[in-house]
Tab-separated table of C-alpha atoms in Angstrom:
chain	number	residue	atom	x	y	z
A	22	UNK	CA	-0.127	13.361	9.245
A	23	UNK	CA	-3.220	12.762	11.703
A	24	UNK	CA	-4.650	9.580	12.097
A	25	UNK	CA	-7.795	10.533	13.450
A	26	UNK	CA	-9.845	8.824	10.094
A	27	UNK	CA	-7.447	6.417	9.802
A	28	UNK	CA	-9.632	3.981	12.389
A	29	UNK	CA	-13.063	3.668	13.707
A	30	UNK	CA	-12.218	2.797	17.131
A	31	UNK	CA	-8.810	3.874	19.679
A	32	UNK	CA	-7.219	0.234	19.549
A	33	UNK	CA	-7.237	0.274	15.712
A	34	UNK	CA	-4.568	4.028	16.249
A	35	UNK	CA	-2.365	2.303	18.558
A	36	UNK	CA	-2.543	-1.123	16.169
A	37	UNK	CA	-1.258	1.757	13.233
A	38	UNK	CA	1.529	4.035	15.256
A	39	UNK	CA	2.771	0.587	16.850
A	40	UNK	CA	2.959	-0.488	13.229
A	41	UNK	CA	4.884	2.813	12.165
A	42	UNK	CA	7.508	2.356	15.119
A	43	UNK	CA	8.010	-0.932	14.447
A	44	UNK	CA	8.546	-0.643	10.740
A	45	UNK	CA	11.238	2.352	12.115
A	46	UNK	CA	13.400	0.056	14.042
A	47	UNK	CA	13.099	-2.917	11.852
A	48	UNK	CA	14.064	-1.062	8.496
A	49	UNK	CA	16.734	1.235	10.648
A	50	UNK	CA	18.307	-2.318	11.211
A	51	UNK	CA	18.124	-3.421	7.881
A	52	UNK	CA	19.263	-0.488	6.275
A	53	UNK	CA	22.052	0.514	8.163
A	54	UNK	CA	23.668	-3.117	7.062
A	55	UNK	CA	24.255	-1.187	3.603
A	56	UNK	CA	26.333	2.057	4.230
A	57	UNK	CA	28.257	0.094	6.677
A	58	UNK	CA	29.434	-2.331	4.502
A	59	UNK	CA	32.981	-0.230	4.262
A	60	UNK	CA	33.302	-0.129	7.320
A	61	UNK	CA	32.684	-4.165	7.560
A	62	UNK	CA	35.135	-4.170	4.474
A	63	UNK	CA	37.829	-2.638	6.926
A	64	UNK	CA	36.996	-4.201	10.094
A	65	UNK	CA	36.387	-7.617	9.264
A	66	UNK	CA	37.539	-8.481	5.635
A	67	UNK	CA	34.096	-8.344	3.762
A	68	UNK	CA	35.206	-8.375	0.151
A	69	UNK	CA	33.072	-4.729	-0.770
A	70	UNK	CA	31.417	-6.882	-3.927
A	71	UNK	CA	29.634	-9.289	-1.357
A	72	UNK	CA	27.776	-6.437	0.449
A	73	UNK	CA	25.042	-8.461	-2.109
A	74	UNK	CA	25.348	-11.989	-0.233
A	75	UNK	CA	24.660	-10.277	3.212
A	76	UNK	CA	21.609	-8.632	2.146
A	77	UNK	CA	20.376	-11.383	-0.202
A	78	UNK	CA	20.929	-13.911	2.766
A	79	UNK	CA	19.071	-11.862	4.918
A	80	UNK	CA	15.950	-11.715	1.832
A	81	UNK	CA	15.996	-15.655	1.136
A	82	UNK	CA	16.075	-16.362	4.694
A	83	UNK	CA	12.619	-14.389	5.241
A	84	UNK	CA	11.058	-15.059	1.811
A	85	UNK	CA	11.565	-19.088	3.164
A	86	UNK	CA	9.909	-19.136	6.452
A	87	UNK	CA	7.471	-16.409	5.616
A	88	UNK	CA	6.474	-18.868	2.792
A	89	UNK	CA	6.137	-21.802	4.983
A	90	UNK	CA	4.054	-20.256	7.303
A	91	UNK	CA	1.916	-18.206	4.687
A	92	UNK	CA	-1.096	-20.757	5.107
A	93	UNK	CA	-0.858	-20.804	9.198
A	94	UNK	CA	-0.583	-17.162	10.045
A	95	UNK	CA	-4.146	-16.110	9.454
A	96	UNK	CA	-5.312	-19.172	12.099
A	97	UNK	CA	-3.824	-17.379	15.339
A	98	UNK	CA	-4.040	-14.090	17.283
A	99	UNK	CA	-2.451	-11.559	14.917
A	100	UNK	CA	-0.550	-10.582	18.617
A	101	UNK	CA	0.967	-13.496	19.945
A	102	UNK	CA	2.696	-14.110	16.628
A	103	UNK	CA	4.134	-10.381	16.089
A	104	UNK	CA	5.417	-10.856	19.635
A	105	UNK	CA	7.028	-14.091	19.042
A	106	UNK	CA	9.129	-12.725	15.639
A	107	UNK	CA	10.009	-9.664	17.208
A	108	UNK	CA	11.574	-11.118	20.247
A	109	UNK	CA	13.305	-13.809	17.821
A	110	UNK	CA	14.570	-11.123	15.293
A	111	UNK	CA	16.039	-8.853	18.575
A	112	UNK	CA	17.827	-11.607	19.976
A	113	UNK	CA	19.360	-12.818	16.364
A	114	UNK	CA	20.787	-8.973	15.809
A	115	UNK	CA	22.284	-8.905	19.093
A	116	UNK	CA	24.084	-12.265	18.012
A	117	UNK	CA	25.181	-10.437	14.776
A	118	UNK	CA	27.591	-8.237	17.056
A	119	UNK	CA	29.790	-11.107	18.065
A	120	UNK	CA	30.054	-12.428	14.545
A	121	UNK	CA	33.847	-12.044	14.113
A	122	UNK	CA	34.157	-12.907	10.500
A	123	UNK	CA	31.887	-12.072	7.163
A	124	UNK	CA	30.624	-16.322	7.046
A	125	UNK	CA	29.357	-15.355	10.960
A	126	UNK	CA	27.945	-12.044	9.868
A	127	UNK	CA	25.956	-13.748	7.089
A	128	UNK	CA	24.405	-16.598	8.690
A	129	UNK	CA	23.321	-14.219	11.822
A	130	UNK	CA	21.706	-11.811	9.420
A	131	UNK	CA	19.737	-14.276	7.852
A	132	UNK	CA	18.426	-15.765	10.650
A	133	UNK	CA	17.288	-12.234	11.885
A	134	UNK	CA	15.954	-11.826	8.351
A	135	UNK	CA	14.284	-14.777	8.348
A	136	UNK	CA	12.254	-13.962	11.259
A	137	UNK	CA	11.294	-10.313	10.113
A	138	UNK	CA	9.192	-12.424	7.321
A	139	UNK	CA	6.285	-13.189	9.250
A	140	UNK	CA	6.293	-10.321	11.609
A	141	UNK	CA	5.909	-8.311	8.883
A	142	UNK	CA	3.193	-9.749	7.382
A	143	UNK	CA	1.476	-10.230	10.521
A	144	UNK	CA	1.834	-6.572	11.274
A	145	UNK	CA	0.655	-5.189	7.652
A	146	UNK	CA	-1.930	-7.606	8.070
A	147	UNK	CA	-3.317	-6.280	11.685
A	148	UNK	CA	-3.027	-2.217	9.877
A	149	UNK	CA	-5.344	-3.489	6.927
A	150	UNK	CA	-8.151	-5.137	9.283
A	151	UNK	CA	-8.403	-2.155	11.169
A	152	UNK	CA	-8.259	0.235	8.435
A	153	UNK	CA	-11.197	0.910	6.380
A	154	UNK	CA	-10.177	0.871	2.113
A	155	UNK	CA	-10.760	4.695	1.769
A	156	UNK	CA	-8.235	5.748	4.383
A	157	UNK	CA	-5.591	3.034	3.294
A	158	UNK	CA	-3.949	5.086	1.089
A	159	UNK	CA	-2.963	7.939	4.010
A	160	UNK	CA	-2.184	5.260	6.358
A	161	UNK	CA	0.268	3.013	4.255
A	162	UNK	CA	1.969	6.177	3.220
A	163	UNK	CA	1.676	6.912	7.243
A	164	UNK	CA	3.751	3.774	7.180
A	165	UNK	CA	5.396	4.278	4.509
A	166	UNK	CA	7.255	7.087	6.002
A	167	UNK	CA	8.701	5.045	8.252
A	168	UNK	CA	11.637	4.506	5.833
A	169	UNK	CA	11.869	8.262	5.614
A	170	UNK	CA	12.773	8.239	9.543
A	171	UNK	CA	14.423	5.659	9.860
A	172	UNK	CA	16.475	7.459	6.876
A	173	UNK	CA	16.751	10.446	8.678
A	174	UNK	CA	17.259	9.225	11.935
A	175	UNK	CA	18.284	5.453	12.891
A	176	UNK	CA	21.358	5.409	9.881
A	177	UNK	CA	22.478	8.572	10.712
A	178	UNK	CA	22.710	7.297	13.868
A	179	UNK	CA	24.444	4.143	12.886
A	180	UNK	CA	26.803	5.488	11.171
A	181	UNK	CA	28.018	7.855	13.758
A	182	UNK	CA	27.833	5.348	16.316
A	183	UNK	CA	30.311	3.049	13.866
A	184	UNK	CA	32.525	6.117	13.379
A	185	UNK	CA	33.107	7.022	16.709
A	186	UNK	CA	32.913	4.209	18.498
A	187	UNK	CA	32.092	0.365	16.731
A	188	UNK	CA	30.068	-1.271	14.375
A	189	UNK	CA	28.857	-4.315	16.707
A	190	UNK	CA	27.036	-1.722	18.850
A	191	UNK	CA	24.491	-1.056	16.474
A	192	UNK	CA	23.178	-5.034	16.168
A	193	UNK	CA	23.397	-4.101	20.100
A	194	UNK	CA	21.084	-1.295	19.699
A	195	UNK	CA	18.630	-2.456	17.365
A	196	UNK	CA	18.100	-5.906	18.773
A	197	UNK	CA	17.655	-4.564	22.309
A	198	UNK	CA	15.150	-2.043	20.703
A	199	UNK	CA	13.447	-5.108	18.964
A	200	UNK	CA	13.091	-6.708	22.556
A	201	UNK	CA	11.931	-3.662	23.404
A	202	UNK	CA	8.887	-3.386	21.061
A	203	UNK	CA	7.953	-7.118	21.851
A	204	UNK	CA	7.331	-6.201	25.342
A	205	UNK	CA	5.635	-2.948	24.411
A	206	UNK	CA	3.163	-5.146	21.958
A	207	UNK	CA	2.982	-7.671	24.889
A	208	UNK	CA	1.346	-4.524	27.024
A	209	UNK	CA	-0.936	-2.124	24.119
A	210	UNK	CA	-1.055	-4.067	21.523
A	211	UNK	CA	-4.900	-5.445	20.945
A	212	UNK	CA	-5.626	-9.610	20.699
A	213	UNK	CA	-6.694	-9.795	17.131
A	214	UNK	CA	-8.471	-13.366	16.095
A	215	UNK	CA	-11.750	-11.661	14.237
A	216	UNK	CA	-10.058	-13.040	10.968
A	217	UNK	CA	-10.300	-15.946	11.979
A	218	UNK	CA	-14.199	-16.243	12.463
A	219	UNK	CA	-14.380	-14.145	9.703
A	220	UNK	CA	-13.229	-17.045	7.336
A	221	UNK	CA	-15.756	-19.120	4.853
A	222	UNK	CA	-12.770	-20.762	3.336
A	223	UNK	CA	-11.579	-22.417	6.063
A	224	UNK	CA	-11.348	-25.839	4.513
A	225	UNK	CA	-9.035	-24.089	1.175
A	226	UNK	CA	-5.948	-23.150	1.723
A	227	UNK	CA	-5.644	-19.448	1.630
A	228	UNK	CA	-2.398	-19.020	-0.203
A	229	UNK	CA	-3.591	-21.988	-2.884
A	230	UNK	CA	-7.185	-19.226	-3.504
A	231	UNK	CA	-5.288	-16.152	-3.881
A	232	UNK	CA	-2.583	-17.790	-6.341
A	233	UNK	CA	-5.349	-18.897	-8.705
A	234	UNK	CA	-6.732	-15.010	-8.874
A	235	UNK	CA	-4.933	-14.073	-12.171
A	236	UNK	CA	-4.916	-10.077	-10.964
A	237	UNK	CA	-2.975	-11.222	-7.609
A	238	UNK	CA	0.045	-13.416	-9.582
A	239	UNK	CA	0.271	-9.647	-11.834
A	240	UNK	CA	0.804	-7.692	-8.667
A	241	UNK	CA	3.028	-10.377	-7.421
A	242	UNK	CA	5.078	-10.155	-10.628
A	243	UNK	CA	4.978	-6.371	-9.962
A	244	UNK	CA	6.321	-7.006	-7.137
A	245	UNK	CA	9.389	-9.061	-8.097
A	246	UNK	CA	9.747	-6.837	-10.829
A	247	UNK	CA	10.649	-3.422	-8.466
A	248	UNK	CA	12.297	-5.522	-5.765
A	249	UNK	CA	14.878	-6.664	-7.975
A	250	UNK	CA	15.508	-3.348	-9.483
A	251	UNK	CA	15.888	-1.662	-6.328
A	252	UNK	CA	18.133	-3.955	-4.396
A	253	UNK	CA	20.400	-4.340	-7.766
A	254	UNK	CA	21.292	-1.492	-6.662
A	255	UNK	CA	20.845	-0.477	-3.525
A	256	UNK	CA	22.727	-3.261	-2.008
A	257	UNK	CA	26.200	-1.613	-3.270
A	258	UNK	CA	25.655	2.145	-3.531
A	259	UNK	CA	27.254	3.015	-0.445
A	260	UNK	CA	30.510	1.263	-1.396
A	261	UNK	CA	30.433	2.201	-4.966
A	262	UNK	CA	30.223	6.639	-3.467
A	263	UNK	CA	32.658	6.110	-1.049
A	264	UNK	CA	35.612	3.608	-3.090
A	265	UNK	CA	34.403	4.691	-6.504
A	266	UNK	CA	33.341	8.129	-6.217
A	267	UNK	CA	35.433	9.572	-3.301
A	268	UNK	CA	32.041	10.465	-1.304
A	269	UNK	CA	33.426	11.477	2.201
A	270	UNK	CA	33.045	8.726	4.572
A	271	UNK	CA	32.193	11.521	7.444
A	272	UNK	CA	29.217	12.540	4.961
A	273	UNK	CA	27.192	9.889	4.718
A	274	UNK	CA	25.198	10.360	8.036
A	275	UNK	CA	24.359	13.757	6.316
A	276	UNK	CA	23.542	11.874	2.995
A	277	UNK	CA	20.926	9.622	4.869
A	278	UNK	CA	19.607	12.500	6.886
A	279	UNK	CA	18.720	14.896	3.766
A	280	UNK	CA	17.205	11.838	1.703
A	281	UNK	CA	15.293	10.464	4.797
A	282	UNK	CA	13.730	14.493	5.142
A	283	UNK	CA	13.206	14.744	1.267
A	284	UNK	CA	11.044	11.424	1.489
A	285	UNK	CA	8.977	11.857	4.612
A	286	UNK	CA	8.018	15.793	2.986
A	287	UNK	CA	6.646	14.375	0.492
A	288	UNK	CA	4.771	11.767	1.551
A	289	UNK	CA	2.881	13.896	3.126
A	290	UNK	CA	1.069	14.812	0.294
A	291	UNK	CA	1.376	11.687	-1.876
A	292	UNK	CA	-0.882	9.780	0.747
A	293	UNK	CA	-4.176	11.945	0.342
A	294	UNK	CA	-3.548	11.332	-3.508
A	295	UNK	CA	-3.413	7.959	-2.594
A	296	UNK	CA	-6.811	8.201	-1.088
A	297	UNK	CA	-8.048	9.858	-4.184
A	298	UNK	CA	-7.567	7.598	-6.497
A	299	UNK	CA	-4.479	8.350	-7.934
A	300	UNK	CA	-2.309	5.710	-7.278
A	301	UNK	CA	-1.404	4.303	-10.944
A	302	UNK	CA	-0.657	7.500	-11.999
A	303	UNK	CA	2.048	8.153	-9.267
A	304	UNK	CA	3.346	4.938	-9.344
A	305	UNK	CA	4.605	5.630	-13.053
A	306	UNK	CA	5.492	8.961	-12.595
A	307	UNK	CA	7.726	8.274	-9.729
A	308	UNK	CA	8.883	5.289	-11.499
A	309	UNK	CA	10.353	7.313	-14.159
A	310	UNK	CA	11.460	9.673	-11.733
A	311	UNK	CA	13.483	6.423	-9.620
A	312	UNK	CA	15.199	5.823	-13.297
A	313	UNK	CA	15.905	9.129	-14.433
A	314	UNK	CA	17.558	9.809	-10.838
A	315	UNK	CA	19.828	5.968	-11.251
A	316	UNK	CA	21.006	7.225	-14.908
A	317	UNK	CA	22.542	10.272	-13.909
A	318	UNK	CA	23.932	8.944	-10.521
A	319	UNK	CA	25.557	5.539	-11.921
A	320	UNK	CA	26.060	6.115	-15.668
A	321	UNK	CA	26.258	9.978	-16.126
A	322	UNK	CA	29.019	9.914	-13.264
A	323	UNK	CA	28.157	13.167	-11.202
A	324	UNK	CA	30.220	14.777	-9.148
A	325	UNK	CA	30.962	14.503	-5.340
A	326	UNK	CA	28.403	17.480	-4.113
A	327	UNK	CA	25.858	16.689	-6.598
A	328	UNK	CA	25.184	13.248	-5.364
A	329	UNK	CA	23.114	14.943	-2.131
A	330	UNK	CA	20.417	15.825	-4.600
A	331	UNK	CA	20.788	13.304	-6.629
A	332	UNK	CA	20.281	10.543	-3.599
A	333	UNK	CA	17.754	12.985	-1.911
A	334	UNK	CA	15.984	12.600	-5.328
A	335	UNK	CA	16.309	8.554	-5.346
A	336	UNK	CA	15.124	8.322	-1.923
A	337	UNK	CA	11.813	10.283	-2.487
A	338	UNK	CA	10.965	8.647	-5.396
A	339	UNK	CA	11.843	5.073	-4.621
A	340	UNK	CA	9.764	5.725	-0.953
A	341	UNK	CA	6.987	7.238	-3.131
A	342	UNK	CA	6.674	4.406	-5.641
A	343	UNK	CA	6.453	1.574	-2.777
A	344	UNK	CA	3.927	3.268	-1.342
A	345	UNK	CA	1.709	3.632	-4.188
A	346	UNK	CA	2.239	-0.487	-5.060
A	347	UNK	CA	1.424	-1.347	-1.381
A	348	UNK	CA	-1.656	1.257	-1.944
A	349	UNK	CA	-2.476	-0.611	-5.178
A	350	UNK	CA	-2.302	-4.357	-4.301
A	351	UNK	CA	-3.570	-3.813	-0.207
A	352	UNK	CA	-7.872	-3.691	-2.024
A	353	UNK	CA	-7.161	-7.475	-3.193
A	354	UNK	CA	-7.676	-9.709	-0.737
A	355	UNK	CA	-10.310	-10.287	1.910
A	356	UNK	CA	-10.087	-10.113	5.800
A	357	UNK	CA	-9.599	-13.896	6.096
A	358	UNK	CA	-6.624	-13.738	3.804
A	359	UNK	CA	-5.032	-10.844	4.179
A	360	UNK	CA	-1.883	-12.141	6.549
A	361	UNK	CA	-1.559	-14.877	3.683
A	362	UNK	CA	-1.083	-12.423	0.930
A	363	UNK	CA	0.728	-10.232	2.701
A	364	UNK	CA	2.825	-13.454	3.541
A	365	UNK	CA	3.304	-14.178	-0.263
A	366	UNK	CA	3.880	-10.348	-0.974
A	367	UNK	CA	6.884	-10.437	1.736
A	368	UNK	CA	8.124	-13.468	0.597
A	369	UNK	CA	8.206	-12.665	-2.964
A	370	UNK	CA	9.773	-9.486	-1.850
A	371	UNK	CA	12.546	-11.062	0.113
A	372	UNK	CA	13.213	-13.611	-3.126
A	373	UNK	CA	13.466	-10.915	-5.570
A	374	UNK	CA	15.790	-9.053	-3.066
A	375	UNK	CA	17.440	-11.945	-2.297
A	376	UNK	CA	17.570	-12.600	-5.947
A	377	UNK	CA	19.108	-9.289	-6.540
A	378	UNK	CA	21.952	-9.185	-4.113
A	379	UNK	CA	22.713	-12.034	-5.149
A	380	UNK	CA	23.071	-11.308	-8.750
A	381	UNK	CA	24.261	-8.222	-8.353
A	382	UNK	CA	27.366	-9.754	-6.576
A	383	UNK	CA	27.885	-12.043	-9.619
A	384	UNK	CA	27.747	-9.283	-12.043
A	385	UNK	CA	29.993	-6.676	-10.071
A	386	UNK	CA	34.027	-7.488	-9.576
A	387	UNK	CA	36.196	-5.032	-7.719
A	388	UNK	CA	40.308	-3.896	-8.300
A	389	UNK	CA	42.777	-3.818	-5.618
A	390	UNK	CA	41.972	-0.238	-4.283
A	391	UNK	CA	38.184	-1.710	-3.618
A	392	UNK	CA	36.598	0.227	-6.605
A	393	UNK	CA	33.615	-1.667	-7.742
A	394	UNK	CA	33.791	-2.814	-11.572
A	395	UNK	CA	30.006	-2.872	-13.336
A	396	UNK	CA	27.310	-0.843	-11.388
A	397	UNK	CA	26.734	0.920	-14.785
A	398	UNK	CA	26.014	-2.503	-16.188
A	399	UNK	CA	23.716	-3.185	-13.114
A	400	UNK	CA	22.413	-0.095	-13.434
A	401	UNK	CA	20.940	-0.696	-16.978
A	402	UNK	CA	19.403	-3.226	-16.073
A	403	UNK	CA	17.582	-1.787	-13.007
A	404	UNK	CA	16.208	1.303	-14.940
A	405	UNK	CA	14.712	-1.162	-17.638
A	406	UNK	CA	13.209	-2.978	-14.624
A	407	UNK	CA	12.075	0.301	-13.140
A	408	UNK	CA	10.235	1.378	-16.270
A	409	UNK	CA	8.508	-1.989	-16.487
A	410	UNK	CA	6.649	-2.693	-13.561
A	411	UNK	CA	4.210	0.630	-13.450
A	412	UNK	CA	3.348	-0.841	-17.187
A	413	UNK	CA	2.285	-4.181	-16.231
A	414	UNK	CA	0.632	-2.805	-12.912
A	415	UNK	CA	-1.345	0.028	-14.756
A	416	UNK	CA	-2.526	-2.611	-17.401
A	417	UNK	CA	-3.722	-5.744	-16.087
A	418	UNK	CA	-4.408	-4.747	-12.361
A	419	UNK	CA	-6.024	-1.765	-13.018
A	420	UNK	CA	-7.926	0.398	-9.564
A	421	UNK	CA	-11.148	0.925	-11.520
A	422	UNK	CA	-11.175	-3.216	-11.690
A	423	UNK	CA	-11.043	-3.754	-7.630
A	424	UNK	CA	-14.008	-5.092	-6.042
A	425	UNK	CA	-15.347	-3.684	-2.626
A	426	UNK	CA	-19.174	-3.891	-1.106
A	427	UNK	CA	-21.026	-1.361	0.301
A	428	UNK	CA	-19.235	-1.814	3.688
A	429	UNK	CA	-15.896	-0.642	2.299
A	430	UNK	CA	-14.270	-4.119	3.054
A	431	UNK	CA	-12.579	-5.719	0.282
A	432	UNK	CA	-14.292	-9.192	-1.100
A	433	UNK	CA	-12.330	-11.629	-2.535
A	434	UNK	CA	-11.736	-11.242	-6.380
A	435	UNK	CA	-13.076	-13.882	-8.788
A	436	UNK	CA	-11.204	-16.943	-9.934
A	437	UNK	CA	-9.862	-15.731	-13.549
């Protein structure tokens, strides 16, 4: 995918592909927490049903400061505070491979978590100032693809690395490659503080206006809606193939590496839809599609070489469907609010994934030979959740509804 449209001047291409790399390393160090969890299980004790408490940690701990800081971010240089959480996040995984017991693990994780909060928001924040609203749609799904990569490439990776050799290594990896990025944003990444001229609310809190639009709390809801149904699940699939469904440990790098190629394929095309005005309609198709895909891989029980397709299938579809809410929801706030909301939208996020690990946990037990109890339970109640949040996105924060001027910048919507 080009990004030639995607900006109007050079700084606003680096301000995306810096964007897209970071989002690579930072979800590559994320997700590879999940299909390692075994291999935690074996090397130091992690009961295989509290995969959830690692992630959730991880969630709470950047919903919480993202939160705090919501109403501050949009009042300094968009660069000096995406430098700050990126070196703070790198150092925190490297600290994660010394943890020598699952109560280290956690509270490391977290506090790496808690810092990817506000560089995230930051970051999204920087891509949506510089990108004019009729080329969003190609360049969050641009973005978007950077789970497909990091899919294909950085847990791969991971897991190889943890097969051959040890699991600490990757925190090594990914934190020095955090470090890495901070210094790299230190050098091309452009001083952004237009935003904060640009504000004529400056005396009303920003995350106090957008929480009285009725249309953002919807997409918020949204929001929490698909979080929770993802991560209900996500957060012990890699456990429940390999202890409950005999999935070859060996094969998972290969499971990662076919989904991760599936996604970023079609994103490819689902962007310029995107663009198009299509974005409702994709979000409930591939909504459907994410359900259809969890029934048959956690209640219809499939078998061992099926589940390639199968997860390929899940991965496209679940990458898809983000991509189409972040499409949706980027058009409603303005410039001087648009770290804010994204701050809310993270933390949000990070609760209802939080929320979900958490739960999911609760709900799942596991027997002596580590087979996790209840994922068709969990499952349930992720495809109702699924099915639900396109609905309530399609009807009350509806595309033909967003207001933008004549400049293509999106205004502020009206108090409801």
């Amino acid at each position: 995918m080009t990004l030639e449209n995607s900006a109007a001047k050079p700084t606003s291409n680096w301000v995306v592909r810096l964007a897209f790399l970071i989002n690579i390393i930072s979800l590559g160090g994320f997700m590879m927490v999940v299909p390692l969890g075994p291999d935690l299980v074996k090397s130091i004790d992690l009961n295989p049903a509290h995969i959830g408490y690692l992630i959730g940690g991880a969630m709470f701990g950047s919903a919480l400061l993202t939160w705090l800081l919501a109403d501050q971010l949009d009042k300094y240089d968009r660069k000096s505070i995406l430098v700050l959480f990126l070196l703070l996040r790198g150092l925190c995984l490297i600290a994660c491979g010394f943890a020598s017991s699952p109560l280290a693990l956690i509270i490391l994780f977290t506090l790496s978590g808690s810092f990817t909060g506000p560089a995230s928001s930051v970051l999204m924040a920087a891509v949506i100032d510089v990108t004019p609203p009729p080329n969003r749609g190609r360049v969050m799904a641009f973005i978007g693809s950077a789970f497909s990569i990091a899919a294909i490439l950085m847990v791969p990776l991971s897991l190889l690395v943890s097969l051959y050799f040890s699991w600490q290594i990757n925190f090594w990896i990914f934190g020095g490659l955090g470090i890495l990025l901070a210094l790299l944003c230190v050098i091309v990444f452009p001083s952004m503080t237009a935003h904060i001229q640009s504000g004529n609310t400056a005396k009303q809190k920003a995350v106090s206006l957008l929480l009285s639009q009725s249309k953002v709390k919807i997409a918020l809801l949204v929001v929490a809606i698909q979080i929770l149904a993802h991560f209900l699940i996500i957060s012990n699939f890699s456990a429940y193939f390999q202890f409950n469904l005999a999935f070859p440990r060996e094969d998972m790098s290969a499971l990662y590496f076919g989904g991760g190629i599936a996604s970023f394929i079609i994103l490819q095309f689902t962007g310029k839809l995107f663009d198009k005005g299509i974005r409702h309609q994709l979000h409930i198709v591939s909504a459907l599609m994410v359900a259809l895909s969890l029934y048959l891989i956690f209640i219809a029980t499939p078998q061992v070489n099926e589940l390639f397709v199968l997860f390929a299938l899940m991965m496209t579809v679940s990458t898809v469907r983000m991509s189409a809410t972040t499409s949706i929801i980027s058009h409603l706030p303005a410039p001087p609010q648009r770290a804010a909301f994204m701050s809310i939208n993270n933390s949000v996020s990070n609760v209802a994934s939080g929320a979900a690990g958490f739960l999911s946990a609760a709900l799942l037990t596991t027997t002596v030979d580590n087979k996790i109890v209840g994922m068709d339970w969990v499952a349930m109640i992720s495809i109702l959740l699924t099915i639900a949040a396109p609905i309530i996105l399609w009807r009350w924060v509806n595309h033909d509804s967003l207001v933008t001027d004549s400049h293509h910048q999106a205004t502020p919507l009206a108090k409801n």
